């Protein structure tokens, strides 16, 4: 028997057949209970799926992390999963062999923990696209990406100014 995959899944084959002879009030109550349970399962699964929206404002993306270990041993409340927030920075063009910083506008506190920081740059004229950070065997072609309390910073070792559109995705926990 194969291992059960981890994740949230809704069964796709639900069959509830009632013919007119079975439409008693007891059977109807049972059907309504099963329908409520199925709707609840759909809501739970839907709320734990990673959402494919990338708006330009802070967004809860549906990812959930384990309870904060720092709080679970000292708190009297039940540990809960932590929601992941997503924020997009429209970075603009990449720099020409230099460093460029763009303010992200987030109020980052000591409770923040970043879970993913990534970007992609587009040179639409030459139809060339780069993931960021970018690692190359040629040291000068590397591109680094970092975030601090105020800015998103990208450093290029070569002229990448032809890449005029860059979106940086920040995903983080707030506690």
Coordinates of N, CA and C in Angstrom, one line a residue:
X1 N 0.8 -1.2 0.0 CA 0.0 0.0 0.0 C 0.9 1.2 0.0
X2 N 0.6 2.2 -0.9 CA 1.4 3.4 -1.0 C 1.1 4.3 0.2
X3 N 2.1 5.1 0.6 CA 1.9 6.0 1.7 C 0.9 7.1 1.3
X4 N 0.2 7.5 2.3 CA -0.8 8.6 2.1 C -0.1 9.9 1.9
X5 N -0.3 10.6 0.8 CA 0.4 11.9 0.6 C -0.1 12.9 1.7
X6 N 0.8 13.8 2.1 CA 0.4 14.9 3.0 C -0.3 16.0 2.2
X7 N -1.1 16.7 2.8 CA -1.8 17.8 2.1 C -3.3 17.8 2.4
X8 N -4.0 18.7 1.8 CA -5.4 18.8 2.0 C -6.1 18.4 0.7
X9 N -7.0 17.4 0.8 CA -7.7 16.9 -0.4 C -9.1 16.7 -0.1
X10 N -10.0 16.9 -1.0 CA -11.4 16.7 -0.9 C -11.7 15.5 -1.8
X11 N -12.4 14.5 -1.2 CA -12.8 13.4 -2.1 C -13.6 13.8 -3.3
X12 N -13.4 13.2 -4.4 CA -14.1 13.7 -5.6 C -15.3 12.8 -6.0
X13 N -15.5 11.8 -5.3 CA -16.7 10.9 -5.6 C -17.6 10.8 -4.4
X14 N -18.5 11.6 -4.3 CA -19.6 11.6 -3.3 C -20.9 11.2 -4.0
X15 N -21.5 10.2 -3.6 CA -22.8 9.8 -4.2 C -23.8 9.6 -3.1
X16 N -24.8 10.4 -3.1 CA -25.9 10.3 -2.1 C -27.2 10.2 -2.9
X17 N -27.7 9.0 -3.0 CA -28.9 8.7 -3.8 C -30.0 8.5 -2.8
X18 N -31.1 9.1 -3.0 CA -32.3 8.8 -2.3 C -33.5 8.8 -3.3
X19 N -34.2 7.7 -3.3 CA -35.4 7.7 -4.2 C -36.6 8.2 -3.4
X20 N -37.7 8.4 -4.0 CA -38.8 9.0 -3.3 C -39.3 8.2 -2.2
X21 N -39.1 6.9 -2.2 CA -39.6 6.1 -1.1 C -38.7 6.2 0.2
X22 N -37.5 6.7 0.0 CA -36.6 6.9 1.1 C -36.6 8.4 1.7
X23 N -37.4 9.2 1.1 CA -37.5 10.6 1.6 C -38.2 10.8 2.9
X24 N -37.8 10.0 3.9 CA -38.4 10.2 5.2 C -37.7 11.3 5.9
X25 N -38.3 11.8 6.9 CA -37.6 12.9 7.7 C -36.3 12.5 8.3
X26 N -36.2 11.2 8.7 CA -34.9 10.7 9.3 C -33.8 10.6 8.2
X27 N -34.2 10.1 7.0 CA -33.2 10.1 5.9 C -32.8 11.5 5.5
X28 N -33.7 12.4 5.5 CA -33.4 13.8 5.1 C -32.4 14.4 6.1
X29 N -32.7 14.2 7.4 CA -31.8 14.7 8.4 C -30.3 14.1 8.2
X30 N -30.2 12.9 7.9 CA -28.9 12.3 7.7 C -28.3 12.9 6.4
X31 N -29.1 13.1 5.4 CA -28.5 13.7 4.2 C -28.0 15.1 4.5
X32 N -28.8 15.9 5.2 CA -28.4 17.2 5.5 C -27.1 17.2 6.4
X33 N -27.0 16.3 7.3 CA -25.8 16.2 8.1 C -24.6 15.9 7.2
X34 N -24.7 14.9 6.3 CA -23.6 14.6 5.4 C -23.2 15.8 4.5
X35 N -24.2 16.5 4.0 CA -24.0 17.7 3.2 C -23.2 18.8 4.0
X36 N -23.6 19.0 5.2 CA -22.9 20.0 6.1 C -21.5 19.5 6.3
X37 N -21.3 18.2 6.5 CA -19.9 17.7 6.8 C -19.1 17.9 5.5
X38 N -19.7 17.7 4.3 CA -18.9 17.8 3.1 C -18.6 19.3 2.8
X39 N -19.5 20.2 3.1 CA -19.3 21.6 2.9 C -18.2 22.1 3.9
X40 N -18.2 21.6 5.1 CA -17.1 21.9 6.1 C -15.8 21.4 5.6
X41 N -15.7 20.2 5.1 CA -14.5 19.6 4.6 C -13.9 20.5 3.4
X42 N -14.8 20.9 2.5 CA -14.4 21.7 1.4 C -13.8 23.0 1.9
X43 N -14.5 23.7 2.9 CA -14.0 24.9 3.4 C -12.6 24.8 4.1
X44 N -12.5 23.7 4.9 CA -11.2 23.4 5.5 C -10.1 23.3 4.5
X45 N -10.3 22.5 3.5 CA -9.3 22.2 2.5 C -9.0 23.5 1.7
X46 N -10.0 24.2 1.3 CA -9.9 25.4 0.5 C -9.0 26.4 1.3
X47 N -9.3 26.5 2.6 CA -8.6 27.5 3.4 C -7.1 27.1 3.7
X48 N -6.7 25.9 3.4 CA -5.3 25.5 3.7 C -4.5 25.3 2.4
X49 N -5.1 25.7 1.3 CA -4.4 25.6 0.0 C -3.6 26.9 -0.2
X50 N -2.5 26.8 -0.9 CA -1.7 28.0 -1.2 C -2.4 28.8 -2.3
X51 N -2.7 30.0 -2.0 CA -3.5 30.8 -3.0 C -2.6 31.4 -4.1
X52 N -3.0 31.3 -5.3 CA -2.3 31.8 -6.4 C -2.5 33.2 -6.7
X53 N -2.8 34.1 -5.8 CA -3.0 35.5 -6.0 C -1.7 36.2 -5.6
X54 N -1.3 37.2 -6.3 CA -0.2 38.0 -6.0 C -0.5 39.5 -6.1
X55 N -1.3 40.0 -5.2 CA -1.7 41.4 -5.2 C -0.6 42.3 -4.7
X56 N -0.7 43.6 -4.9 CA 0.4 44.5 -4.4 C 0.1 45.0 -3.0
X57 N -0.6 44.3 -2.2 CA -0.8 44.6 -0.8 C -0.6 43.3 0.0
X58 N -0.4 43.4 1.3 CA -0.2 42.2 2.1 C -1.4 41.3 2.0
X59 N -1.1 40.0 1.9 CA -2.1 39.0 1.6 C -1.8 37.7 2.4
X60 N -2.8 37.1 3.0 CA -2.6 35.8 3.7 C -2.8 34.8 2.5
X61 N -1.7 34.0 2.3 CA -1.7 33.2 1.1 C -2.2 31.7 1.3
X62 N -2.6 31.3 2.5 CA -3.1 30.0 2.8 C -2.1 29.0 3.3
X63 N -0.8 29.3 3.2 CA 0.2 28.5 3.8 C 0.2 28.6 5.3
X64 N 0.5 27.5 6.0 CA 0.4 27.5 7.4 C 1.7 26.8 7.9
X65 N 2.3 27.4 8.9 CA 3.5 26.9 9.5 C 3.2 26.3 10.9
X66 N 4.0 25.4 11.4 CA 3.8 24.9 12.7 C 3.7 26.0 13.8
X67 N 3.2 25.7 15.0 CA 3.1 26.7 16.0 C 4.5 27.2 16.4
X68 N 4.6 28.4 16.8 CA 5.8 29.0 17.2 C 6.4 28.3 18.4
X69 N 7.6 27.6 18.3 CA 8.1 26.9 19.4 C 8.4 27.8 20.6
X70 N 8.7 29.1 20.4 CA 9.1 30.0 21.5 C 7.8 30.2 22.4
X71 N 6.6 30.1 21.8 CA 5.4 30.4 22.6 C 4.8 29.2 23.1
X72 N 5.0 28.0 22.5 CA 4.3 26.8 22.9 C 4.6 26.3 24.3
X73 N 5.9 26.6 24.7 CA 6.3 26.1 26.1 C 5.9 27.1 27.2
X74 N 5.7 28.3 26.8 CA 5.4 29.3 27.8 C 4.0 29.8 27.9
X75 N 3.2 29.5 26.8 CA 1.9 30.0 26.7 C 0.8 29.1 27.4
X76 N -0.2 29.7 27.9 CA -1.3 28.8 28.4 C -2.3 28.5 27.4
X77 N -2.2 29.2 26.2 CA -3.2 28.9 25.1 C -2.8 27.8 24.3
X78 N -3.7 27.2 23.6 CA -3.4 26.1 22.7 C -2.5 26.6 21.5
X79 N -1.4 25.9 21.2 CA -0.6 26.4 20.0 C -1.4 26.3 18.7
X80 N -1.3 27.2 17.9 CA -2.0 27.3 16.6 C -1.0 27.4 15.5
X81 N -1.5 26.9 14.3 CA -0.7 27.1 13.1 C -0.6 28.6 12.8
X82 N 0.6 29.0 12.2 CA 0.8 30.4 11.9 C 0.6 30.6 10.4
X83 N -0.2 31.6 10.1 CA -0.5 32.0 8.7 C 0.7 32.7 8.1
X84 N 0.9 32.4 6.8 CA 2.0 33.0 6.0 C 1.4 34.2 5.2
X85 N 2.1 35.3 5.3 CA 1.7 36.5 4.5 C 2.5 36.6 3.3
X86 N 2.0 37.2 2.2 CA 2.7 37.4 1.0 C 2.6 38.9 0.7
X87 N 3.7 39.4 0.2 CA 3.8 40.8 -0.2 C 4.6 40.9 -1.5
X88 N 4.2 41.7 -2.5 CA 4.9 41.8 -3.7 C 5.5 43.2 -3.8
X89 N 6.8 43.3 -4.2 CA 7.4 44.6 -4.5 C 7.7 44.7 -6.0
X90 N 7.1 45.7 -6.6 CA 7.4 46.0 -8.0 C 8.7 46.8 -8.0
X91 N 9.8 46.0 -8.2 CA 11.1 46.6 -8.1 C 11.6 47.4 -9.2
X92 N 11.0 47.2 -10.4 CA 11.4 48.0 -11.6 C 12.6 47.3 -12.3
X93 N 13.5 48.1 -12.8 CA 14.6 47.6 -13.6 C 15.8 47.2 -12.6
X94 N 16.5 46.2 -13.1 CA 17.7 45.8 -12.4 C 18.8 46.8 -12.6
X95 N 19.8 46.9 -11.7 CA 20.9 47.9 -11.8 C 22.0 47.4 -12.8
X96 N 22.8 48.4 -13.2 CA 23.9 48.2 -14.0 C 25.2 48.0 -13.2
X97 N 25.5 46.8 -12.9 CA 26.7 46.4 -12.1 C 26.8 47.2 -10.8
X98 N 25.7 47.2 -10.1 CA 25.7 47.9 -8.8 C 24.6 47.4 -7.9
X99 N 24.3 48.2 -6.9 CA 23.3 47.9 -5.9 C 22.1 48.8 -6.1
X100 N 20.9 48.3 -6.0 CA 19.7 49.1 -6.0 C 18.8 48.6 -4.9
X101 N 18.2 49.6 -4.1 CA 17.3 49.3 -3.1 C 16.0 50.0 -3.3
X102 N 14.9 49.3 -3.0 CA 13.6 49.8 -3.1 C 12.8 49.6 -1.8
X103 N 12.2 50.6 -1.3 CA 11.5 50.5 0.0 C 10.3 49.5 -0.2
X104 N 10.1 48.6 0.7 CA 9.0 47.7 0.6 C 7.8 48.2 1.3
X105 N 7.9 49.1 2.3 CA 6.7 49.6 3.0 C 6.1 48.8 4.1
X106 N 6.8 47.6 4.4 CA 6.3 46.8 5.5 C 6.8 47.3 6.8
X107 N 6.0 47.2 7.9 CA 6.5 47.5 9.2 C 7.0 46.2 9.8
X108 N 8.2 45.9 9.7 CA 8.8 44.7 10.1 C 9.2 44.8 11.6
X109 N 8.7 43.8 12.4 CA 9.0 43.8 13.8 C 10.0 42.6 14.1
X110 N 10.3 42.5 15.4 CA 11.2 41.4 15.8 C 10.5 40.0 15.7
X111 N 9.2 40.1 15.6 CA 8.4 38.8 15.4 C 8.4 38.3 14.0
X112 N 8.8 39.0 13.0 CA 8.8 38.6 11.6 C 9.8 37.5 11.4
X113 N 9.5 36.5 10.6 CA 10.4 35.5 10.1 C 10.0 35.3 8.7
X114 N 11.0 35.5 7.8 CA 10.7 35.3 6.4 C 10.9 33.8 6.0
X115 N 9.9 33.3 5.2 CA 9.9 31.9 4.8 C 10.4 31.8 3.4
X116 N 10.1 32.8 2.5 CA 10.6 32.8 1.2 C 10.9 34.2 0.7
X117 N 11.9 34.4 0.0 CA 12.3 35.7 -0.7 C 12.8 35.3 -2.0
X118 N 12.0 35.7 -3.1 CA 12.5 35.4 -4.4 C 11.9 36.4 -5.4
X119 N 12.5 36.4 -6.6 CA 12.1 37.4 -7.6 C 12.3 36.8 -9.0
X120 N 11.8 37.5 -10.0 CA 12.1 37.2 -11.4 C 12.2 38.5 -12.2
X121 N 13.1 38.6 -13.1 CA 13.3 39.8 -13.9 C 13.1 39.5 -15.3
X122 N 12.5 40.5 -16.1 CA 12.2 40.3 -17.5 C 12.8 41.3 -18.3
X123 N 13.5 40.8 -19.4 CA 13.9 41.7 -20.5 C 13.0 41.3 -21.7
X124 N 11.9 42.1 -21.8 CA 10.9 41.8 -22.8 C 11.4 42.1 -24.2
X125 N 12.4 43.0 -24.4 CA 12.9 43.2 -25.7 C 13.6 42.0 -26.3
X126 N 14.5 41.4 -25.5 CA 15.2 40.3 -25.9 C 14.6 38.9 -25.5
X127 N 13.4 39.0 -24.9 CA 12.7 37.8 -24.4 C 13.6 36.9 -23.5
X128 N 14.2 37.6 -22.5 CA 15.2 36.9 -21.6 C 14.7 37.1 -20.2
X129 N 14.7 36.1 -19.4 CA 14.1 36.1 -18.0 C 15.1 35.5 -17.0
X130 N 15.2 36.1 -15.9 CA 16.2 35.6 -14.9 C 15.5 35.4 -13.5
X131 N 15.7 34.2 -12.9 CA 15.3 34.1 -11.5 C 16.3 34.8 -10.6
X132 N 15.7 35.3 -9.5 CA 16.6 36.0 -8.5 C 16.3 35.4 -7.2
X133 N 17.3 35.1 -6.4 CA 18.7 35.2 -6.7 C 19.2 34.3 -7.9
X134 N 20.2 34.7 -8.5 CA 20.7 34.0 -9.7 C 22.2 33.6 -9.5
X135 N 22.5 32.3 -9.6 CA 23.8 31.8 -9.4 C 24.4 31.4 -10.7
X136 N 25.6 31.8 -11.0 CA 26.3 31.5 -12.2 C 27.7 31.1 -11.9
X137 N 28.3 30.2 -12.7 CA 29.7 29.8 -12.6 C 30.6 31.0 -12.8
X138 N 30.1 32.0 -13.6 CA 30.8 33.3 -13.8 C 30.4 34.2 -12.7
X139 N 31.4 34.5 -11.8 CA 31.1 35.2 -10.6 C 30.4 36.6 -10.9
X140 N 30.8 37.3 -11.9 CA 30.3 38.6 -12.3 C 28.8 38.5 -12.7
X141 N 28.3 37.4 -13.1 CA 26.9 37.2 -13.5 C 25.9 37.0 -12.4
X142 N 26.4 36.7 -11.2 CA 25.6 36.5 -10.0 C 24.7 37.7 -9.7
X143 N 23.5 37.4 -9.2 CA 22.6 38.4 -8.7 C 22.1 38.0 -7.3
X144 N 22.3 38.9 -6.3 CA 21.9 38.6 -5.0 C 20.6 39.4 -4.7
X145 N 19.9 38.9 -3.7 CA 18.6 39.5 -3.3 C 18.6 39.5 -1.7
X146 N 18.3 40.6 -1.1 CA 18.2 40.6 0.4 C 17.1 41.6 0.8
X147 N 16.7 41.4 2.0 CA 15.6 42.3 2.6 C 16.1 42.7 4.0
X148 N 15.8 44.0 4.3 CA 16.1 44.4 5.7 C 14.8 45.1 6.2
X149 N 14.8 45.8 7.3 CA 13.6 46.4 7.9 C 13.0 47.4 7.0
X150 N 13.7 47.9 6.0 CA 13.2 49.0 5.2 C 13.1 48.7 3.7
X151 N 14.1 48.0 3.2 CA 14.3 47.9 1.7 C 14.4 46.4 1.3
X152 N 14.1 46.3 0.0 CA 14.5 45.1 -0.8 C 15.8 45.6 -1.6
X153 N 16.8 44.8 -1.5 CA 18.1 45.2 -2.2 C 18.5 44.1 -3.2
X154 N 18.8 44.5 -4.4 CA 19.4 43.6 -5.4 C 20.7 44.1 -5.9
X155 N 21.7 43.2 -5.9 CA 23.1 43.5 -6.3 C 23.4 42.7 -7.6
X156 N 23.8 43.4 -8.6 CA 24.2 42.7 -9.9 C 25.7 42.9 -10.1
X157 N 26.3 41.9 -10.6 CA 27.8 41.9 -10.8 C 28.1 42.3 -12.3
X158 N 27.0 42.4 -13.1 CA 27.2 42.8 -14.5 C 26.0 43.6 -14.9
X159 N 26.0 44.2 -16.0 CA 25.0 45.1 -16.5 C 23.7 44.3 -16.8
X160 N 22.7 44.5 -15.9 CA 21.4 43.8 -16.1 C 20.3 44.9 -16.3
X161 N 20.6 46.1 -16.7 CA 19.6 47.2 -16.8 C 18.6 46.9 -18.0
X162 N 18.9 46.0 -18.9 CA 17.9 45.6 -19.9 C 16.7 44.9 -19.3
X163 N 16.9 44.4 -18.1 CA 15.8 43.7 -17.4 C 15.0 44.8 -16.7
X164 N 13.9 45.2 -17.3 CA 13.2 46.4 -16.9 C 12.0 46.1 -16.0
X165 N 11.6 44.9 -15.9 CA 10.5 44.5 -15.0 C 11.0 43.5 -14.0
X166 N 10.9 43.8 -12.7 CA 11.3 42.8 -11.7 C 10.2 42.8 -10.6
X167 N 9.7 41.6 -10.3 CA 8.8 41.5 -9.2 C 9.5 40.6 -8.1
X168 N 9.5 41.2 -6.9 CA 10.0 40.5 -5.7 C 8.9 40.0 -4.8
X169 N 8.9 38.7 -4.5 CA 7.9 38.1 -3.6 C 8.5 37.9 -2.3
X170 N 7.8 38.4 -1.3 CA 8.2 38.3 0.1 C 7.1 37.4 0.8
X171 N 7.5 36.4 1.5 CA 6.6 35.6 2.3 C 7.1 35.4 3.7
X172 N 6.2 35.6 4.7 CA 6.7 35.8 6.0 C 5.7 35.4 7.1
X173 N 6.2 35.1 8.3 CA 5.3 34.9 9.5 C 5.4 36.1 10.3
X174 N 4.4 36.4 11.1 CA 4.3 37.6 12.0 C 4.4 37.1 13.4
X175 N 4.8 36.0 13.7 CA 4.8 35.6 15.1 C 5.2 34.1 15.3

